[in-house]
Coordinates of C-alpha atoms and ligand atoms in Angstrom, one line a residue:
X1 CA -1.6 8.6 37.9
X2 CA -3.3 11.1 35.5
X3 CA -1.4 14.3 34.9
X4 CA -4.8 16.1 35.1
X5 CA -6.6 14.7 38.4
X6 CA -9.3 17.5 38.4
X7 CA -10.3 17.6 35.0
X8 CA -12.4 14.7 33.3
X9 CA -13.7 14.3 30.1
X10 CA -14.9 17.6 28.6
X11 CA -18.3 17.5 27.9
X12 CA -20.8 18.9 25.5
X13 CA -23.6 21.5 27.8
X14 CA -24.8 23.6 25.6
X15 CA -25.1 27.9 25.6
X16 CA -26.2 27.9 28.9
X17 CA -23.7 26.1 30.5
X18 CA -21.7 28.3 32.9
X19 CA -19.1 25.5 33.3
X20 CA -16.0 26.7 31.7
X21 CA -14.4 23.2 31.1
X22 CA -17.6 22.3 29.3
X23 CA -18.0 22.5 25.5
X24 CA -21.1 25.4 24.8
X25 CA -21.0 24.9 21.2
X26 CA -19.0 21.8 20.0
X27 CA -21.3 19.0 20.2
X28 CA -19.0 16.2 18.4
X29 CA -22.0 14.3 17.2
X30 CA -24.1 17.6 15.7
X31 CA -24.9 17.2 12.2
X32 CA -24.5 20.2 10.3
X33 CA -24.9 20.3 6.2
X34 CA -24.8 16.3 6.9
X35 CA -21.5 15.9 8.1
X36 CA -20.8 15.5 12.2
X37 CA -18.9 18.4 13.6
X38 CA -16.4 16.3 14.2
X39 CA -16.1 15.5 10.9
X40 CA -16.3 19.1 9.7
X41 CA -13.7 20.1 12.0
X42 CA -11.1 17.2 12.7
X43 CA -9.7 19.0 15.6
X44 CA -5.9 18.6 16.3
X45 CA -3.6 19.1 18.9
X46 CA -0.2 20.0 18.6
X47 CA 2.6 18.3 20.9
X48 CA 5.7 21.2 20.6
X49 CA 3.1 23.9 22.1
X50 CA 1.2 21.9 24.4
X51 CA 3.9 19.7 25.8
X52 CA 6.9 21.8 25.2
X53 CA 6.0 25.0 25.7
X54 CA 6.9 26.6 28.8
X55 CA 6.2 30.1 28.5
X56 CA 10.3 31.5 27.5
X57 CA 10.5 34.8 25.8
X58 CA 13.8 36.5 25.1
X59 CA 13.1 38.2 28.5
X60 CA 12.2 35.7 31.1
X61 CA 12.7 31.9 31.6
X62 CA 9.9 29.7 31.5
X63 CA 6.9 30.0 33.9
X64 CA 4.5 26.5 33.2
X65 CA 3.7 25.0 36.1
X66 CA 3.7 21.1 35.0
X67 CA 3.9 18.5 37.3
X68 CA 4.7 15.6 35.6
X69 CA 7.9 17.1 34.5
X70 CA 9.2 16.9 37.8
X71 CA 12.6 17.2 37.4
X72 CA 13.0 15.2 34.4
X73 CA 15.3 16.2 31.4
X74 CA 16.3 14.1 27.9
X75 CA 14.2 11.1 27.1
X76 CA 13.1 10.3 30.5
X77 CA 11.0 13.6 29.9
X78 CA 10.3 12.8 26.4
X79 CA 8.9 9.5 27.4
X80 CA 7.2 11.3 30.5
X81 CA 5.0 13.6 27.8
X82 CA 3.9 10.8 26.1
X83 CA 0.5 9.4 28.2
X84 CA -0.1 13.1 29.6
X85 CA -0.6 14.5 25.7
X86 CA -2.4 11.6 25.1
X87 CA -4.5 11.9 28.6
X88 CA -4.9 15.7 27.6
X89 CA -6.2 14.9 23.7
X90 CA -8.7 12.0 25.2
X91 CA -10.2 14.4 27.8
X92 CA -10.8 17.1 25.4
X93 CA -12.5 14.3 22.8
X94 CA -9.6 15.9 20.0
X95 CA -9.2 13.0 17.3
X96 CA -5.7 14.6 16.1
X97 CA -2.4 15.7 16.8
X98 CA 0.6 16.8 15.2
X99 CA 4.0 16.8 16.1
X100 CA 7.9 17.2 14.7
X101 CA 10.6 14.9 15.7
X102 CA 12.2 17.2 17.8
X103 CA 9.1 18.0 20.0
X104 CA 8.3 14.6 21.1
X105 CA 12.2 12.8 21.3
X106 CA 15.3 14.5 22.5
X107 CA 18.3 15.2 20.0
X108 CA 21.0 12.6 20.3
X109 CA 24.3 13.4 19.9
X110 CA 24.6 12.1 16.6
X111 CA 22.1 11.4 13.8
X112 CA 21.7 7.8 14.7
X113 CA 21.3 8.9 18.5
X114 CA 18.6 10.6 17.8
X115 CA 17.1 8.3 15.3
X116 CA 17.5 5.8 18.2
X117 CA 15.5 8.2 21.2
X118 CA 12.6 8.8 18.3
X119 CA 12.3 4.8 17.7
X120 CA 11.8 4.4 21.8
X121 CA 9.2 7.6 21.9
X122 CA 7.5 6.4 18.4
X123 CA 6.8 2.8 20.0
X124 CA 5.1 4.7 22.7
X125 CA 3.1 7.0 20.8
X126 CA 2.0 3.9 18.6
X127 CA 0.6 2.6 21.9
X128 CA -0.9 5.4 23.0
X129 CA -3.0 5.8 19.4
X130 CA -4.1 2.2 20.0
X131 CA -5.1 2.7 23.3
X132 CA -7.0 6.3 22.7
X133 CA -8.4 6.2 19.6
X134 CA -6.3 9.7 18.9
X135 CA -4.5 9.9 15.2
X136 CA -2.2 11.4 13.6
X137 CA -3.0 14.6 11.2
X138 CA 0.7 15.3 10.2
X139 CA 4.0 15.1 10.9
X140 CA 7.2 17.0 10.7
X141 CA 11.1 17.7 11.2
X142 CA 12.3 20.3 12.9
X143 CA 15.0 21.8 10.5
X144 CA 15.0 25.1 12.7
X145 CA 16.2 25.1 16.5
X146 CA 19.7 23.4 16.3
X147 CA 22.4 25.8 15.4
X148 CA 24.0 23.4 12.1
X149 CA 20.5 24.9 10.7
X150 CA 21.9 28.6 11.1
X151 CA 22.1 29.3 7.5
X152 CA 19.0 26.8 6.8
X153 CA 18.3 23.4 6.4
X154 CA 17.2 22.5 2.2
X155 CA 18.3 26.3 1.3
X156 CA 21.7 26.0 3.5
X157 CA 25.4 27.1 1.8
X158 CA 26.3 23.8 3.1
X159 CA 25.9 21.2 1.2
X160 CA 26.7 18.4 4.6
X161 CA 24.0 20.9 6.5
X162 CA 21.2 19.6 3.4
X163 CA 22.6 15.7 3.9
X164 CA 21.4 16.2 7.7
X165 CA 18.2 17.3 7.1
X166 CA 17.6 15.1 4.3
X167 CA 18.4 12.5 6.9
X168 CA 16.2 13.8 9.1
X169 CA 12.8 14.6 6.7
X170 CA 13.7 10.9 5.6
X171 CA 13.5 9.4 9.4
X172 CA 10.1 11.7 10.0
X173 CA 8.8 10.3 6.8
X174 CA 9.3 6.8 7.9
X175 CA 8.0 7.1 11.9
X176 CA 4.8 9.2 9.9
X177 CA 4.5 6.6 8.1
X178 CA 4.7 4.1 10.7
X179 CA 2.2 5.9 12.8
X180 CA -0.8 6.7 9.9
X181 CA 0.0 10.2 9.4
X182 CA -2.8 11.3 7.6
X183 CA -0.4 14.1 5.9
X184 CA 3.3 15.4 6.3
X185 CA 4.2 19.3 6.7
X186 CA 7.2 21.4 5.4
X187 CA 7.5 25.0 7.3
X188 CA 10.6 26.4 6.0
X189 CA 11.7 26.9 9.3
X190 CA 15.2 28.6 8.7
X191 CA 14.7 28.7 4.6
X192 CA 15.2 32.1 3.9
X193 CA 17.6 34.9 4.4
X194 CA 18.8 37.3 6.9
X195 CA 20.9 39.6 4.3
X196 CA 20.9 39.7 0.2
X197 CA 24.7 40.4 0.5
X198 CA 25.6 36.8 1.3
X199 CA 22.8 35.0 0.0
X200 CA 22.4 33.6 -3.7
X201 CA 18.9 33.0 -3.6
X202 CA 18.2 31.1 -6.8
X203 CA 20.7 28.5 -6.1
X204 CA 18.8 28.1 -2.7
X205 CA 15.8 27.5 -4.2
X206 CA 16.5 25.1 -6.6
X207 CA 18.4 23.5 -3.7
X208 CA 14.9 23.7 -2.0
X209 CA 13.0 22.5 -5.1
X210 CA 15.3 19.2 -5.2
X211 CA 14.9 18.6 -1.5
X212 CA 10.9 18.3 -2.0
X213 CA 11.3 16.3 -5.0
X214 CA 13.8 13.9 -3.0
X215 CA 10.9 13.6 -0.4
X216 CA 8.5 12.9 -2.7
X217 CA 10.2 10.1 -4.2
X218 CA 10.9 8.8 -0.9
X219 CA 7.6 8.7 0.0
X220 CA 6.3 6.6 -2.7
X221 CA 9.5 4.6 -2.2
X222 CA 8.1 3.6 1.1
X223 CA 4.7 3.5 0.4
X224 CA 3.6 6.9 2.5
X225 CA 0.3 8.1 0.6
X226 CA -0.3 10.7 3.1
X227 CA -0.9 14.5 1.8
X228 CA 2.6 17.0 1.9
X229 CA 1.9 20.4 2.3
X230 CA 4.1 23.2 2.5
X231 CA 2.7 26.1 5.4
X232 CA 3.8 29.6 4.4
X233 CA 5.2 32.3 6.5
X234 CA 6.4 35.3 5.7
X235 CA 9.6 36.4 8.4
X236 CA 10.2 34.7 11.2
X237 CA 13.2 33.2 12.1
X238 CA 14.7 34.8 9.0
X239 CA 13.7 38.5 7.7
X240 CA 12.5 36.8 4.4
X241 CA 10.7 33.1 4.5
X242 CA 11.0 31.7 0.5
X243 CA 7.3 30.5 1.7
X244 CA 6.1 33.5 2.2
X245 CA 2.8 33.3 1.5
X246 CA 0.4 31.2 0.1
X247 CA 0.6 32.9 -4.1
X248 CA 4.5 32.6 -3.3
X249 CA 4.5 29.2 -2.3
X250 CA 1.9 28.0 -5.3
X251 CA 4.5 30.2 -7.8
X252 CA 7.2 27.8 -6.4
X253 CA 5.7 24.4 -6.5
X254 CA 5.0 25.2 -10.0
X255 CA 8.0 26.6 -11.1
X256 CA 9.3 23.5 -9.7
X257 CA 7.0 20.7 -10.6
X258 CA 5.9 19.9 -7.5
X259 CA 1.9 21.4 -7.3
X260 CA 0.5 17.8 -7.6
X261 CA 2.4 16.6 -4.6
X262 CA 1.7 19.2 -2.4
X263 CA -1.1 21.9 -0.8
X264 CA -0.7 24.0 1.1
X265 CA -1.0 24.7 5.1
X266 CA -2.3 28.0 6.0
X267 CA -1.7 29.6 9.6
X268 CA -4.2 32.4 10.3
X269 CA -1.2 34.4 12.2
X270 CA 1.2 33.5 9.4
X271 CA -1.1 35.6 6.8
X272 CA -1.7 38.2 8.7
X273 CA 2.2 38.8 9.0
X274 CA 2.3 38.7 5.0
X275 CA -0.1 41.2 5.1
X276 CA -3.1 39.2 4.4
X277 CA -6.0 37.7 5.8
X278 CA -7.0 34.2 6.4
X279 CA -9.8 34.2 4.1
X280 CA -7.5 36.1 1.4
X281 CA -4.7 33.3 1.5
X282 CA -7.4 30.4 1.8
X283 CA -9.1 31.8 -1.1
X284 CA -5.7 32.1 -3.4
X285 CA -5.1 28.1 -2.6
X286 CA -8.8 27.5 -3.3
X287 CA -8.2 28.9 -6.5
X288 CA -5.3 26.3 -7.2
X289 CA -7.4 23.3 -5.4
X290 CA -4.5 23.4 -3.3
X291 CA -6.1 24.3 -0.2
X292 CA -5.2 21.3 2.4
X293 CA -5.5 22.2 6.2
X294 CA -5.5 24.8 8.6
X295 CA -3.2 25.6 11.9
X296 CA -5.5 27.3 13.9
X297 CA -4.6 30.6 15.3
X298 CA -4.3 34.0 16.0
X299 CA -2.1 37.3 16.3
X300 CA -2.8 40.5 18.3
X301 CA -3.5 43.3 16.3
X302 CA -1.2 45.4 18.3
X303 CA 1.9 43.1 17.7
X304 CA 3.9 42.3 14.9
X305 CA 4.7 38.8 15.4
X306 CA 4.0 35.3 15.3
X307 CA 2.2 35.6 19.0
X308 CA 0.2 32.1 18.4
X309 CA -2.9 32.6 20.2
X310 CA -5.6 30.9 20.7
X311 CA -8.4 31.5 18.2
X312 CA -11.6 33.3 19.4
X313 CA -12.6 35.4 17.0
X314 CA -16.0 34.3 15.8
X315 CA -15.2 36.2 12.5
X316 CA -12.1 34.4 11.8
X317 CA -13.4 31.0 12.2
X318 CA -17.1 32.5 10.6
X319 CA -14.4 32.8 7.7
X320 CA -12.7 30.2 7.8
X321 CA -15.2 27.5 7.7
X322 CA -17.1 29.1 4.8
X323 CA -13.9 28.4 3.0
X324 CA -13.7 25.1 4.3
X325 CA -16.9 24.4 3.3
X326 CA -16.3 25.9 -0.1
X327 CA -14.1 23.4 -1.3
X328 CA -16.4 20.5 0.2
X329 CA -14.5 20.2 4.0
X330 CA -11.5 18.8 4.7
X331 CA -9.6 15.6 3.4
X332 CA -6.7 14.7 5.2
X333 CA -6.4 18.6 7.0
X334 CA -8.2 19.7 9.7
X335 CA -8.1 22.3 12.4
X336 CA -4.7 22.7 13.7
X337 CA -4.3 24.2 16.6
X338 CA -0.8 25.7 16.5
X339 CA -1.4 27.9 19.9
X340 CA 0.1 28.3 22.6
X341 CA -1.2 29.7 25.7
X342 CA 0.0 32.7 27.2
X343 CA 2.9 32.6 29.3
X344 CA 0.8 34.4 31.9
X345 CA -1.4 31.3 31.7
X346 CA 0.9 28.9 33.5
X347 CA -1.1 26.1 35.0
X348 CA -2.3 23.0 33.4
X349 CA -6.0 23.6 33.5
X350 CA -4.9 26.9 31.1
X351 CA -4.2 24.4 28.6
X352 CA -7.9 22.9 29.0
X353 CA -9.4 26.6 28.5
X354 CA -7.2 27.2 25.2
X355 CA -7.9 24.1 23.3
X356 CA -12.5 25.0 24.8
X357 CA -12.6 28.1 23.6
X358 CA -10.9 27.0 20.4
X359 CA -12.9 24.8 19.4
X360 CA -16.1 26.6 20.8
X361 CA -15.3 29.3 18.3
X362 CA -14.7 26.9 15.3
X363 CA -18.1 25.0 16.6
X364 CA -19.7 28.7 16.2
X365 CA -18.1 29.4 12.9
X366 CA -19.4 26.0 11.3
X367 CA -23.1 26.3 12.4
X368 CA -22.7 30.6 11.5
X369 CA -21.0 29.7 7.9
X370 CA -23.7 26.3 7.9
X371 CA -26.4 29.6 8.2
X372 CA -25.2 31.7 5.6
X373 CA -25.1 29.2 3.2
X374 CA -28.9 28.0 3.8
X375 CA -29.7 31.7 4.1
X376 CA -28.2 31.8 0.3
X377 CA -28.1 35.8 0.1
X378 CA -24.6 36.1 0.7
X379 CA -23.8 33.7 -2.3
X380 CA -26.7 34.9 -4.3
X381 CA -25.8 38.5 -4.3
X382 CA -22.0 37.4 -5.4
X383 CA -23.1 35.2 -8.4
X384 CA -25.6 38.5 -9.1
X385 CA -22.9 40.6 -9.0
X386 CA -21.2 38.7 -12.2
X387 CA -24.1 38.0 -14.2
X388 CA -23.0 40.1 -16.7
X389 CA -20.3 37.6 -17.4
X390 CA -23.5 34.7 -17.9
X391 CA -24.6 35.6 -21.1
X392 CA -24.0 37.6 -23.9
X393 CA -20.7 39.3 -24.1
X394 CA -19.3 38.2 -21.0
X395 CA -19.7 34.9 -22.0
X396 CA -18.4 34.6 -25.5
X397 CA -15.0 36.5 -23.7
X398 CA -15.0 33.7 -21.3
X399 CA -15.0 31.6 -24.0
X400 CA -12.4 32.9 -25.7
X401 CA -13.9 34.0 -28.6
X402 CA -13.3 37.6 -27.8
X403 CA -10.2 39.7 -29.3
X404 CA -9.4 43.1 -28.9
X405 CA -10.4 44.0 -32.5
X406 CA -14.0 42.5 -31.5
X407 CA -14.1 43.9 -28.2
X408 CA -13.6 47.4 -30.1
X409 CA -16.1 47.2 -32.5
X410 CA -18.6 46.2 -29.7
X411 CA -18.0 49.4 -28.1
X412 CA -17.5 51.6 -31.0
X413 CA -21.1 50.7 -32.2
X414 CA -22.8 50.9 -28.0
X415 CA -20.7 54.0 -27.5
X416 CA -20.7 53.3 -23.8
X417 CA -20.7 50.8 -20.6
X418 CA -23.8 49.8 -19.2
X419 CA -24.2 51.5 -15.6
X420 CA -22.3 49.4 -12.9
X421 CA -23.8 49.0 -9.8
X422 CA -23.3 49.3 -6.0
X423 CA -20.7 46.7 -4.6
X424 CA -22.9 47.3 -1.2
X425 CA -20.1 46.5 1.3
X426 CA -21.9 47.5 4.3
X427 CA -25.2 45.8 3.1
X428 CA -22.9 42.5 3.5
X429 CA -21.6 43.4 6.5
X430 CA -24.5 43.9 8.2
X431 CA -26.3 41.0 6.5
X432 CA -22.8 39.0 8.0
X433 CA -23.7 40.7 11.3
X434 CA -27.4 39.4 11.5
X435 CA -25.9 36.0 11.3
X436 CA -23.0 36.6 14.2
Ligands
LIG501 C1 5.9 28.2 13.0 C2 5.1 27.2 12.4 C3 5.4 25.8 12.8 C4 4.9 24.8 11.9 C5 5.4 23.4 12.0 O1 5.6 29.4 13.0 O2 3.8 27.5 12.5 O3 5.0 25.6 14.1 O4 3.5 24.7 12.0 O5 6.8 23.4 11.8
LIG502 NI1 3.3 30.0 13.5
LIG503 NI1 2.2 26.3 12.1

């Protein structure tokens, strides 16, 4: 029996469409810059909102309405979730999905419990790939919810607390592996600190360091060639994350030795709680060649937290994509969609107009970055802005045949600068807007 009766496959019907569980923009098979969308976008679905949400705050119980549940609790639910994800990801034509351990088996009572209950829900997910076609963009432990990770799970003060989770990443390694997982993500869940006063913070993170190495070496021990990443986030359980951002999390996996293992993650409503933007974080891992794949979402501007909404802004994803296509698309990342739907939005067909309008907007930020680039005066104006850095002086300093001696006698003898020039910041804005 399908879990969504009323809903078929989502189909592509163009602008006009007035259908709201139709696709207006994402048309799979599009070609834009010579790629498919599909291929630009490699859309992903993530199973801990979509099948585990229910809509709790610290306020009020849970308010999803979902049918299939009926009742169910521990693996019989966990194996319940199973076809109605995958009926969910094949309806909406989304070739991905991510998930942690945690999300899609039930924890046992002990470790090899709940190794046990994720070998049962793995075999099922296997079957469920081979029958739909859908893959597998990442995987991940959850080193967060239970309380042994109170103090953290790598970064904890004890040392039996980093034996579980080792345990753990090791079993989510293997079932990645086992399933294709394209790549294999580390949010630092609990690794940070709630107070200085008990915390020595350098012995964490070399704790943390070796814990990624470990992972690493497991990986080739096994034969998993996927892509790690590591996604930043500033607070969130803990007051401080050690990932805080995407420059702190590059400083780390240099300072440990890990940058050519890993890149980097980026959540939209992660950066924003650093302070930052999207395009501000995506450009710093650009910069390192360490940018790897996006979750997709968004905060609210009027609240300072991790809301996860849906993203609809067609600035953000205008942004995004000209980042994405910056650095030549995606490898093994793609568009993530860690959102979850409002807990005001309670029935299934909610989850339906999410996942639309999300990928809508990312269909509307391809074709809108796909325009700018053709258009060429956005890019044009930026590589005119540096030209003095093309010739002349600017280029014997970028070659490093500049000192500060000959810097000084070039502007004893020309007395003074030539005259800079408008950075014309509304110009680009409104050039962005003619595009929008
Ligand atoms: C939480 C994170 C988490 C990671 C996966 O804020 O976004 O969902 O993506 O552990
Ligand atoms: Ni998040
Ligand atoms: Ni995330």
């Amino acid at each position: 029996m399908p879990a969504f009766p009323n809903i078929g496959k989502i189909a592509f019907e163009g602008p006009k469409s007035k259908n709201p569980l139709a696709f207006k923009h994402y048309d799979a098979g599009e070609i834009v810059e010579g790629r498919t969308m599909a291929a630009h976008l490699r859309f992903s679905v993530v199973y801990w909102h979509t099948m585990c949400g229910n809509g709790t705050d610290m306020f009020g119980w849970g308010t999803a309405v979902r049918p299939w549940e009926k009742g169910l609790s521990g693996l019989d639910l966990a194996k319940a979730r199973v076809p109605v994800f995958f009926e969910f990801c094949e309806k909406l034509g989304a070739p991905y999905y991510a998930f942690h351990d945690r999300d899609v088996a039930p924890h046992g009572k002990t470790l090899s419990e709940s190794n046990k209950h994720l070998d049962t829900i793995v075999k099922l997910l296997k079957q469920q790939q081979k029958r739909t076609g859908v893959k597998l963009l990442w995987g991940t432990a959850q080193l967060f919810a239970h309380p042994r990770y109170c103090h953290g799970a790598a970064t904890s003060c004890n040392a039996d607390v980093f034996a579980f989770a080792a345990a753990q990443v090791k079993k989510a390694l293997e079932v990645t592996h086992e399933l294709g997982g394209e790549g294999y993500t580390f949010w630092g869940g609990r690794e940070g600190y709630s107070t200085l006063w008990n915390t020595n913070m350098k012995r964490e993170l070399d704790n943390l360091g070796r814990f990624l190495h470990m992972a690493v070496d497991y990986a080739k021990a096994i034969g998993f060639k996927g892509q790690f990443y590591i996604e930043p986030k500033p607070k969130e359980p803990t007051k401080h994350q050690y990932d805080s951002d995407a420059a702190a999390c590059l400083n780390f996996l240099r300072e440990y030795g890990l940058l050519k293992h890993f890149k980097l993650n980026l959540e939209t409503n992660h950066a924003t709680l650093a302070g930052h933007t999207m395009q501000h974080d995506m450009q710093v891992a650009l910069g390192a060649k360490a940018l790897g794949s996006i979750d997709a979402n968004t905060g609210d501007e009027l609240l300072g937290w991790d809301t996860d909404q849906f993203p609809t802004s067609i600035y953000l994803t205008t942004q995004c994509m000209l980042e994405i296509m910056k650095m030549g698309g995606f490898t093994t990342g793609g568009v993530n969609f860690d959102a979850k739907v409002r807990r005001e939005s309670f029935e299934p067909e909610d989850l339906f107009h999410a996942h639309i309008g999300g990928m809508d907007a990312f269909a509307r930020g391809l074709k809108i970055a796909a325009a700018i680039r053709k258009d060429g005066r956005l890019a044009t104006f930026v590589k005119n802005r540096y030209r003095s850095w093309d010739t002349g002086l600017g280029r014997e300093i970028e070659k490093g045949k500049a000192s500060f001696k000959s810097l000084e006698a070039y502007m004893l003898k020309k007395g003074e600068t030539e005259a800079n020039e408008s950075g014309r910041q509304e110009f680009l804005e409104n050039l962005i807007n003619e595009f929008i």
